[in-house]
CSV table of C-alpha atoms in Angstrom, one decimal:
chain,number,residue,atom,x,y,z
A,1,MET,CA,-22.0,-2.2,17.7
A,2,LEU,CA,-24.3,-4.8,17.5
A,3,ASP,CA,-26.5,-2.8,15.9
A,4,LYS,CA,-24.2,-1.7,13.0
A,5,LEU,CA,-22.8,-5.3,12.3
A,6,ASN,CA,-26.5,-6.4,11.6
A,7,ALA,CA,-26.6,-3.7,9.1
A,8,VAL,CA,-24.3,-4.5,7.6
A,9,GLU,CA,-25.9,-7.4,7.0
A,10,ALA,CA,-28.9,-6.9,6.4
A,11,LYS,CA,-27.1,-5.2,2.9
A,12,TYR,CA,-25.4,-7.8,2.5
A,13,SER,CA,-28.7,-9.5,1.8
A,14,GLN,CA,-29.2,-7.0,0.2
A,15,ILE,CA,-27.1,-7.2,-2.6
A,16,GLU,CA,-26.7,-11.2,-3.1
A,17,ALA,CA,-30.5,-10.5,-3.5
A,18,ARG,CA,-29.6,-8.0,-6.5
A,19,LEU,CA,-27.5,-10.6,-7.7
A,20,GLY,CA,-29.0,-13.2,-8.4
A,21,ALA,CA,-32.5,-10.5,-9.9
A,22,SER,CA,-32.8,-11.7,-13.1
A,23,GLU,CA,-33.0,-7.5,-14.2
A,24,THR,CA,-29.6,-7.4,-13.3
A,25,TYR,CA,-27.3,-9.8,-15.4
A,26,ASN,CA,-28.2,-7.0,-18.0
A,27,ASP,CA,-26.5,-3.8,-16.2
A,28,PRO,CA,-22.9,-5.4,-16.7
A,29,GLU,CA,-21.0,-1.9,-14.7
A,30,LEU,CA,-24.3,-3.3,-12.4
A,31,VAL,CA,-22.5,-6.1,-12.2
A,32,ALA,CA,-19.2,-5.1,-11.4
A,33,ARG,CA,-19.9,-2.6,-9.0
A,34,LEU,CA,-22.6,-4.7,-6.3
A,35,ASN,CA,-19.5,-7.9,-6.9
A,36,LYS,CA,-17.5,-4.8,-5.0
A,37,GLU,CA,-19.2,-4.1,-2.7
A,38,GLN,CA,-20.2,-7.5,-1.8
A,39,ALA,CA,-16.3,-8.6,-1.8
A,40,GLU,CA,-16.5,-5.6,0.2
A,41,LEU,CA,-18.3,-6.0,2.8
A,42,GLN,CA,-17.6,-9.8,3.2
A,43,PRO,CA,-14.9,-10.0,5.4
A,44,LEU,CA,-17.0,-7.7,7.8
A,45,VAL,CA,-20.0,-10.4,7.6
A,46,ASP,CA,-17.9,-13.6,7.1
A,47,ALA,CA,-16.7,-12.7,10.6
A,48,PHE,CA,-19.8,-11.6,12.0
A,49,ARG,CA,-21.4,-15.0,11.2
A,50,GLU,CA,-18.6,-16.8,13.0
A,51,TYR,CA,-19.3,-14.5,16.4
A,52,ARG,CA,-22.9,-15.5,16.7
A,53,ARG,CA,-22.2,-19.7,15.4
A,54,THR,CA,-19.8,-19.2,18.5
A,55,LEU,CA,-21.9,-16.9,21.2
A,56,ASP,CA,-24.9,-20.0,19.8
A,57,ALA,CA,-22.4,-22.5,20.5
A,58,LYS,CA,-21.8,-21.4,24.4
A,59,ALA,CA,-25.5,-20.8,25.3
A,60,GLN,CA,-26.5,-24.4,23.7
A,61,ALA,CA,-23.3,-25.5,25.9
A,62,GLU,CA,-24.9,-23.9,29.1
A,63,GLU,CA,-28.1,-25.4,28.1
A,64,MET,CA,-26.5,-28.8,28.4
A,65,MET,CA,-24.4,-28.7,31.6
A,66,SER,CA,-27.3,-29.4,33.3
A,67,ASP,CA,-27.6,-33.0,31.2
A,68,PRO,CA,-24.8,-35.0,33.5
A,69,GLU,CA,-24.3,-37.0,30.3
A,70,LEU,CA,-23.0,-34.6,28.5
A,71,LYS,CA,-21.7,-32.0,31.3
A,72,GLU,CA,-18.3,-32.9,30.3
A,73,LEU,CA,-18.0,-32.6,26.7
A,74,ALA,CA,-20.7,-29.1,27.3
A,75,GLN,CA,-17.2,-27.9,29.3
A,76,GLU,CA,-15.6,-28.6,26.3
A,77,GLU,CA,-17.4,-26.5,23.9
A,78,TYR,CA,-18.1,-23.7,26.7
A,79,GLN,CA,-14.7,-23.2,27.1
A,80,ALA,CA,-13.6,-23.2,22.9
A,81,ALA,CA,-16.2,-20.6,23.0
A,82,LEU,CA,-15.7,-18.7,25.7
A,83,GLU,CA,-11.8,-18.9,24.5
A,84,ALA,CA,-12.9,-17.7,20.9
A,85,LEU,CA,-14.8,-14.9,21.5
A,86,PRO,CA,-13.1,-12.0,22.6
A,87,ARG,CA,-10.8,-13.5,20.1
A,88,LEU,CA,-13.7,-13.0,16.9
A,89,GLU,CA,-14.9,-9.1,18.9
A,90,LYS,CA,-11.5,-7.9,18.2
A,91,GLU,CA,-10.9,-9.3,14.8
A,92,LEU,CA,-14.6,-7.1,14.1
A,93,GLN,CA,-13.6,-3.9,15.9
A,94,ILE,CA,-11.3,-4.1,13.4
A,95,LEU,CA,-13.1,-4.6,10.8
A,96,LEU,CA,-15.2,-2.5,11.5
A,97,LEU,CA,-12.7,1.1,11.5
A,98,PRO,CA,-12.9,3.2,9.0
A,99,ARG,CA,-11.4,2.6,5.8
A,100,ASP,CA,-9.2,4.1,4.0
A,101,PRO,CA,-10.8,4.9,0.8
A,102,ASN,CA,-7.9,4.9,-1.3
A,103,ASP,CA,-6.6,1.3,-0.5
A,104,GLY,CA,-8.3,-0.1,-3.6
A,105,LYS,CA,-6.1,2.5,-5.6
A,106,ASN,CA,-3.2,2.0,-7.6
A,107,VAL,CA,-0.1,3.6,-6.5
A,108,ILE,CA,2.4,5.8,-8.0
A,109,VAL,CA,6.2,5.5,-6.1
A,110,GLU,CA,9.0,7.1,-6.1
A,111,ILE,CA,12.1,6.0,-4.8
A,112,ARG,CA,15.3,8.6,-5.9
A,113,ALA,CA,19.0,7.8,-4.6
A,114,GLY,CA,20.0,9.6,-0.3
A,115,VAL,CA,23.2,10.7,0.7
A,116,GLY,CA,26.0,7.9,-0.8
A,117,GLY,CA,26.5,8.9,-3.8
A,118,GLU,CA,27.2,5.9,-6.6
A,119,GLU,CA,26.6,3.6,-4.0
A,120,ALA,CA,22.7,5.2,-2.3
A,121,ALA,CA,22.2,4.5,-6.8
A,122,LEU,CA,23.2,1.2,-6.5
A,123,PHE,CA,20.5,0.4,-3.7
A,124,ALA,CA,17.9,2.5,-5.2
A,125,HIS,CA,18.2,0.2,-8.1
A,126,SER,CA,17.9,-2.5,-5.4
A,127,LEU,CA,14.9,-1.5,-3.8
A,128,PHE,CA,13.2,-0.8,-6.9
A,129,ARG,CA,14.2,-4.8,-7.7
A,130,MET,CA,12.4,-5.6,-4.6
A,131,TYR,CA,9.5,-3.6,-5.2
A,132,SER,CA,9.1,-5.7,-8.3
A,133,MET,CA,9.6,-9.0,-6.6
A,134,TYR,CA,7.3,-8.2,-3.9
A,135,ALA,CA,4.4,-7.0,-7.0
A,136,GLU,CA,5.5,-10.0,-8.9
A,137,SER,CA,4.5,-12.1,-5.6
A,138,LYS,CA,1.1,-10.2,-6.0
A,139,ARG,CA,0.4,-10.9,-9.3
A,140,TRP,CA,0.0,-6.7,-9.9
A,141,HIS,CA,1.8,-5.3,-13.3
A,142,ILE,CA,4.3,-3.0,-13.0
A,143,GLU,CA,5.2,0.3,-15.2
A,144,VAL,CA,8.2,3.1,-15.4
A,145,ASP,CA,7.3,5.9,-15.8
A,146,SER,CA,10.7,8.1,-15.9
A,147,ALA,CA,14.0,6.7,-14.4
A,148,SER,CA,17.1,8.1,-14.7
A,149,GLU,CA,20.4,5.3,-13.9
A,150,THR,CA,23.6,5.8,-13.5
A,151,GLU,CA,26.9,4.5,-15.7
A,152,LEU,CA,27.3,1.8,-13.0
A,153,GLY,CA,24.0,0.3,-13.3
A,154,GLY,CA,22.1,3.0,-10.1
A,155,ILE,CA,19.3,4.9,-10.2
A,156,LYS,CA,19.5,8.1,-9.3
A,157,GLU,CA,15.5,8.1,-9.5
A,158,ILE,CA,12.7,6.6,-10.6
A,159,VAL,CA,9.3,6.6,-10.6
A,160,PHE,CA,6.5,3.5,-11.7
A,161,THR,CA,3.4,2.3,-11.2
A,162,VAL,CA,2.1,-0.5,-9.8
A,163,GLU,CA,-1.4,-1.5,-10.6
A,164,GLY,CA,-3.1,-4.1,-9.2
A,165,ASP,CA,-6.1,-4.3,-5.7
A,166,GLY,CA,-5.0,-3.5,-2.7
A,167,ALA,CA,-1.4,-2.1,-3.5
A,168,TRP,CA,-1.9,1.4,-1.7
A,169,SER,CA,-3.2,-0.6,1.4
A,170,ARG,CA,0.2,-2.4,1.3
A,171,PHE,CA,3.0,0.7,-0.8
A,172,LYS,CA,1.3,2.6,1.4
A,173,PHE,CA,3.9,1.8,4.5
A,174,GLU,CA,7.1,2.1,3.1
A,175,SER,CA,7.4,6.2,2.5
A,176,GLY,CA,10.8,7.5,4.7
A,177,VAL,CA,13.8,7.2,4.2
A,178,HIS,CA,15.1,3.4,3.9
A,179,ARG,CA,19.0,2.8,5.0
A,180,VAL,CA,21.2,1.0,4.0
A,181,GLN,CA,25.0,-0.9,5.3
A,182,ARG,CA,26.9,-2.7,3.3
A,183,VAL,CA,30.3,-2.8,1.9
A,184,PRO,CA,29.9,-1.5,-1.6
A,185,GLU,CA,31.7,-3.4,-4.6
A,186,THR,CA,34.3,-0.6,-5.2
A,187,GLU,CA,35.7,-0.4,-1.8
A,188,SER,CA,38.5,-2.0,-1.9
A,189,GLY,CA,39.3,-2.0,2.1
A,190,GLY,CA,36.6,-4.1,2.8
A,191,ARG,CA,34.7,-0.9,4.5
A,192,VAL,CA,30.9,-1.0,5.4
A,193,HIS,CA,28.7,2.0,4.5
A,194,THR,CA,26.1,3.5,4.9
A,195,SER,CA,24.1,5.5,2.5
A,196,THR,CA,19.7,6.0,2.3
A,197,VAL,CA,17.3,6.0,-0.6
A,198,THR,CA,14.4,8.8,-0.4
A,199,VAL,CA,10.6,6.3,-0.2
A,200,ALA,CA,7.6,8.3,-1.6
A,201,VAL,CA,4.6,6.1,-2.3
A,202,LEU,CA,0.9,8.0,-3.5
A,203,PRO,CA,-2.7,7.0,-4.8
A,204,GLU,CA,-3.0,6.9,-8.3
A,205,MET,CA,-5.6,9.0,-9.3
A,206,GLU,CA,-7.3,9.9,-11.7
A,207,THR,CA,-7.5,13.4,-13.5
A,208,ALA,CA,-11.1,14.0,-12.8
A,209,ASP,CA,-10.4,13.1,-9.2
A,210,VAL,CA,-8.5,16.6,-8.8
A,211,GLN,CA,-10.2,19.7,-10.7
A,212,ILE,CA,-6.8,20.8,-12.6
A,213,ASN,CA,-7.9,23.4,-15.2
A,214,PRO,CA,-6.2,22.6,-18.6
A,215,ALA,CA,-5.0,26.2,-18.6
A,216,ASP,CA,-2.2,26.2,-15.4
A,217,ILE,CA,-0.3,23.1,-17.6
A,218,GLU,CA,2.8,23.9,-19.2
A,219,MET,CA,3.6,20.2,-21.5
A,220,GLN,CA,7.7,20.7,-23.0
A,221,VAL,CA,8.3,17.3,-24.6
A,222,PHE,CA,11.8,16.3,-24.9
A,223,ARG,CA,13.4,13.3,-26.2
A,224,SER,CA,13.9,9.4,-23.9
A,225,SER,CA,17.0,9.1,-23.0
A,226,GLY,CA,18.9,6.4,-21.5
A,227,ALA,CA,21.7,6.1,-18.7
A,228,GLY,CA,24.4,8.9,-19.6
A,229,GLY,CA,22.2,10.7,-21.3
A,230,GLN,CA,22.1,8.8,-24.4
A,231,HIS,CA,19.4,8.2,-26.5
A,232,VAL,CA,16.8,6.0,-27.0
A,233,ASN,CA,14.3,7.6,-28.9
A,234,LYS,CA,14.5,9.4,-32.6
A,235,THR,CA,11.5,11.0,-31.9
A,236,SER,CA,10.5,13.7,-28.4
A,237,SER,CA,8.0,11.4,-27.0
A,238,ALA,CA,8.3,12.5,-23.3
A,239,VAL,CA,6.0,14.4,-22.6
A,240,ARG,CA,6.6,17.2,-18.8
A,241,LEU,CA,3.9,19.4,-17.0
A,242,ILE,CA,4.3,21.6,-14.9
A,243,HIS,CA,1.8,23.4,-12.6
A,244,ARG,CA,1.6,26.7,-13.1
A,245,PRO,CA,-0.3,27.9,-9.5
A,246,THR,CA,2.0,25.0,-7.2
A,247,GLY,CA,5.3,24.4,-9.3
A,248,THR,CA,4.6,21.1,-9.1
A,249,VAL,CA,6.6,18.9,-12.1
A,250,VAL,CA,6.3,15.9,-13.5
A,251,GLU,CA,7.3,13.9,-17.0
A,252,CYS,CA,7.5,10.2,-18.7
A,253,GLN,CA,9.1,9.0,-21.0
A,254,GLN,CA,8.7,4.2,-20.6
A,255,GLU,CA,5.3,4.5,-23.7
A,256,ARG,CA,6.5,4.6,-26.8
A,257,SER,CA,4.5,7.2,-27.8
A,258,GLN,CA,3.4,11.4,-27.0
A,259,PHE,CA,0.2,11.1,-26.1
A,260,GLN,CA,0.5,8.6,-23.7
A,261,ASN,CA,3.1,9.8,-22.2
A,262,ARG,CA,1.0,12.6,-21.3
A,263,ASP,CA,-2.2,10.5,-20.3
A,264,LYS,CA,0.3,8.8,-17.9
A,265,ALA,CA,2.2,12.4,-16.6
A,266,MET,CA,-1.7,13.3,-15.8
A,267,ARG,CA,-2.4,11.0,-13.1
A,268,LEU,CA,1.1,11.4,-12.1
A,269,LEU,CA,-0.2,15.1,-11.4
A,270,ALA,CA,-3.2,14.5,-10.0
A,271,SER,CA,-1.7,12.3,-7.7
A,272,ARG,CA,0.5,14.3,-6.4
A,273,LEU,CA,-2.3,17.7,-6.5
A,274,TYR,CA,-4.5,15.4,-4.7
A,275,GLU,CA,-1.7,15.2,-2.3
A,276,ALA,CA,-0.9,18.4,-1.7
A,277,GLU,CA,-5.0,19.3,-1.5
A,278,GLN,CA,-4.6,16.6,1.5
A,279,GLU,CA,-1.7,18.2,3.9
A,280,LYS,CA,-4.0,21.7,3.5
A,281,ILE,CA,-7.1,20.3,5.0
A,282,SER,CA,-6.3,17.8,7.7
A,283,SER,CA,-4.1,18.1,9.8
A,284,GLU,CA,-3.2,14.7,9.4
A,285,TYR,CA,-1.2,15.2,6.2
A,286,THR,CA,0.2,18.5,7.1
A,287,GLU,CA,3.8,17.4,7.0
A,288,LYS,CA,3.3,14.6,5.3
A,289,ARG,CA,5.6,14.7,2.0
A,290,ARG,CA,8.8,15.5,4.7
A,291,SER,CA,7.4,12.7,6.4
A,292,GLN,CA,7.7,10.6,3.9
A,293,VAL,CA,10.9,11.0,2.2
A,294,GLY,CA,13.1,14.2,4.8
A,295,SER,CA,16.0,15.3,3.3
A,296,GLY,CA,17.5,12.2,3.0
A,297,MET,CA,19.9,12.0,6.2
A,298,ARG,CA,21.5,8.9,7.5
A,299,ASN,CA,19.9,9.8,10.7
A,300,GLU,CA,16.3,9.9,9.7
A,301,ARG,CA,15.3,6.0,8.3
A,302,ILE,CA,12.2,3.9,8.6
A,303,ARG,CA,14.3,0.9,7.3
A,304,THR,CA,17.4,-0.2,7.8
A,305,TYR,CA,18.7,-3.2,6.2
A,306,ASN,CA,22.3,-4.4,7.7
A,307,PHE,CA,23.8,-6.6,5.3
A,308,PRO,CA,26.7,-7.5,7.0
A,309,GLN,CA,24.7,-9.1,10.0
A,310,GLY,CA,22.3,-10.1,7.6
A,311,ARG,CA,19.0,-8.2,9.6
A,312,VAL,CA,16.2,-5.9,8.2
A,313,THR,CA,15.2,-3.3,11.1
A,314,ASP,CA,11.7,-1.2,10.9
A,315,HIS,CA,12.8,1.4,13.2
A,316,ARG,CA,8.4,2.5,13.8
A,317,ILE,CA,7.8,-0.8,15.7
A,318,GLY,CA,10.8,-2.2,16.5
A,319,LEU,CA,10.9,-4.9,14.7
A,320,THR,CA,14.3,-6.9,12.9
A,321,LEU,CA,14.8,-9.0,10.7
A,322,TYR,CA,17.0,-12.0,10.5
A,323,LYS,CA,16.5,-12.8,6.9
A,324,ILE,CA,18.0,-9.7,4.2
A,325,ASP,CA,18.2,-12.5,1.4
A,326,GLN,CA,14.7,-12.9,1.3
A,327,VAL,CA,13.4,-9.5,2.2
A,328,MET,CA,15.4,-7.9,-1.2
A,329,ASP,CA,14.3,-10.7,-3.3
A,330,GLY,CA,10.7,-9.7,-2.3
A,331,ALA,CA,9.4,-10.9,0.6
A,332,LEU,CA,7.7,-7.6,2.5
A,333,ASP,CA,4.5,-9.1,4.1
A,334,GLU,CA,5.9,-10.3,7.5
A,335,ILE,CA,7.0,-6.4,7.7
A,336,ILE,CA,4.1,-4.5,5.9
A,337,ASP,CA,1.8,-7.1,8.0
A,338,ALA,CA,3.1,-5.9,11.1
A,339,LEU,CA,2.9,-2.4,10.5
A,340,ALA,CA,-1.0,-3.1,9.4
A,341,ALA,CA,-1.9,-4.6,13.2
A,342,ASP,CA,0.3,-0.9,14.8
A,343,HIS,CA,-1.7,0.8,12.9
A,344,GLN,CA,-5.2,-1.1,13.3
A,345,ALA,CA,-3.8,-1.0,17.1
A,346,ASP,CA,-3.5,2.5,16.9
A,347,LEU,CA,-6.7,3.3,14.9
A,348,LEU,CA,-8.3,1.3,18.0
A,349,LYS,CA,-6.7,3.8,20.4
A,350,GLU,CA,-8.7,6.4,19.2
A,351,GLN,CA,-12.1,5.1,18.5
A,352,ASN,CA,-11.7,4.6,22.1
């Protein structure tokens, strides 16, 4: 591990030197690339330097213990370093884990109402609000690509893009069936209903990242529509793309121009095709799509939102929080941090 860490620190120092060189200032693209590389390496380098300082402190404290006057102080410093080293070693092991190449990408999120009729559609709207508030707390930007609403303000289906550094690293844990247990506003008897909503999360891919033959794409244009099918645009600016070889269909209708909608639809198509290719070449992704969204049945859930009890339970890690109001207002970090830590623990087990 030390050889790898020394190599990383050496690379970091080289980047620092290049950023300080006068000739680098004349190349904005190079500066941006070096800054990005430096930012990616910095957490590991900082942790390694703290680890070395702690090792040095431990060694110095051992030497000082031979001096009767300094022995008591030295023992305290020695014990503090001894307790800190295992934590720092574990932190370094985690930081050395293979990085998900998509972690820095934007994400495309698809929310669809599952079992439960109008109540499922209303909860789909609640989840969209939750994710929007979470993205806002991270200073990320959300753009709706397509949406199908109900007359009562619910959402049958919505596709949106979250733009921001590290969006995939956080949102990737949200894929799956989300179950809600609550008394619907339309329920006069006060009975608790159970409904489901499916969420799928894809890394946003640029069209350059995926090979797409233009001849394989059929483009259809239509008018954007709102709730109940009422047209909100008089021109046919909405775009639907059909990838003939795979049968993949995507559409975008939120932008004002046909060109903007086509550009967004192409990125969504690239993301869908990328996911499909990953499923083919890696056993890890073989059942990814199905494991993400399942069929929407009530027993295929990753998380339950129980409003009468005020709790949110993530079934993958057995975490229950009695703060449903905060969660629905976008306070997702506690859940996502726990899921990320569990994922890291699994990776460490695989390496060992």
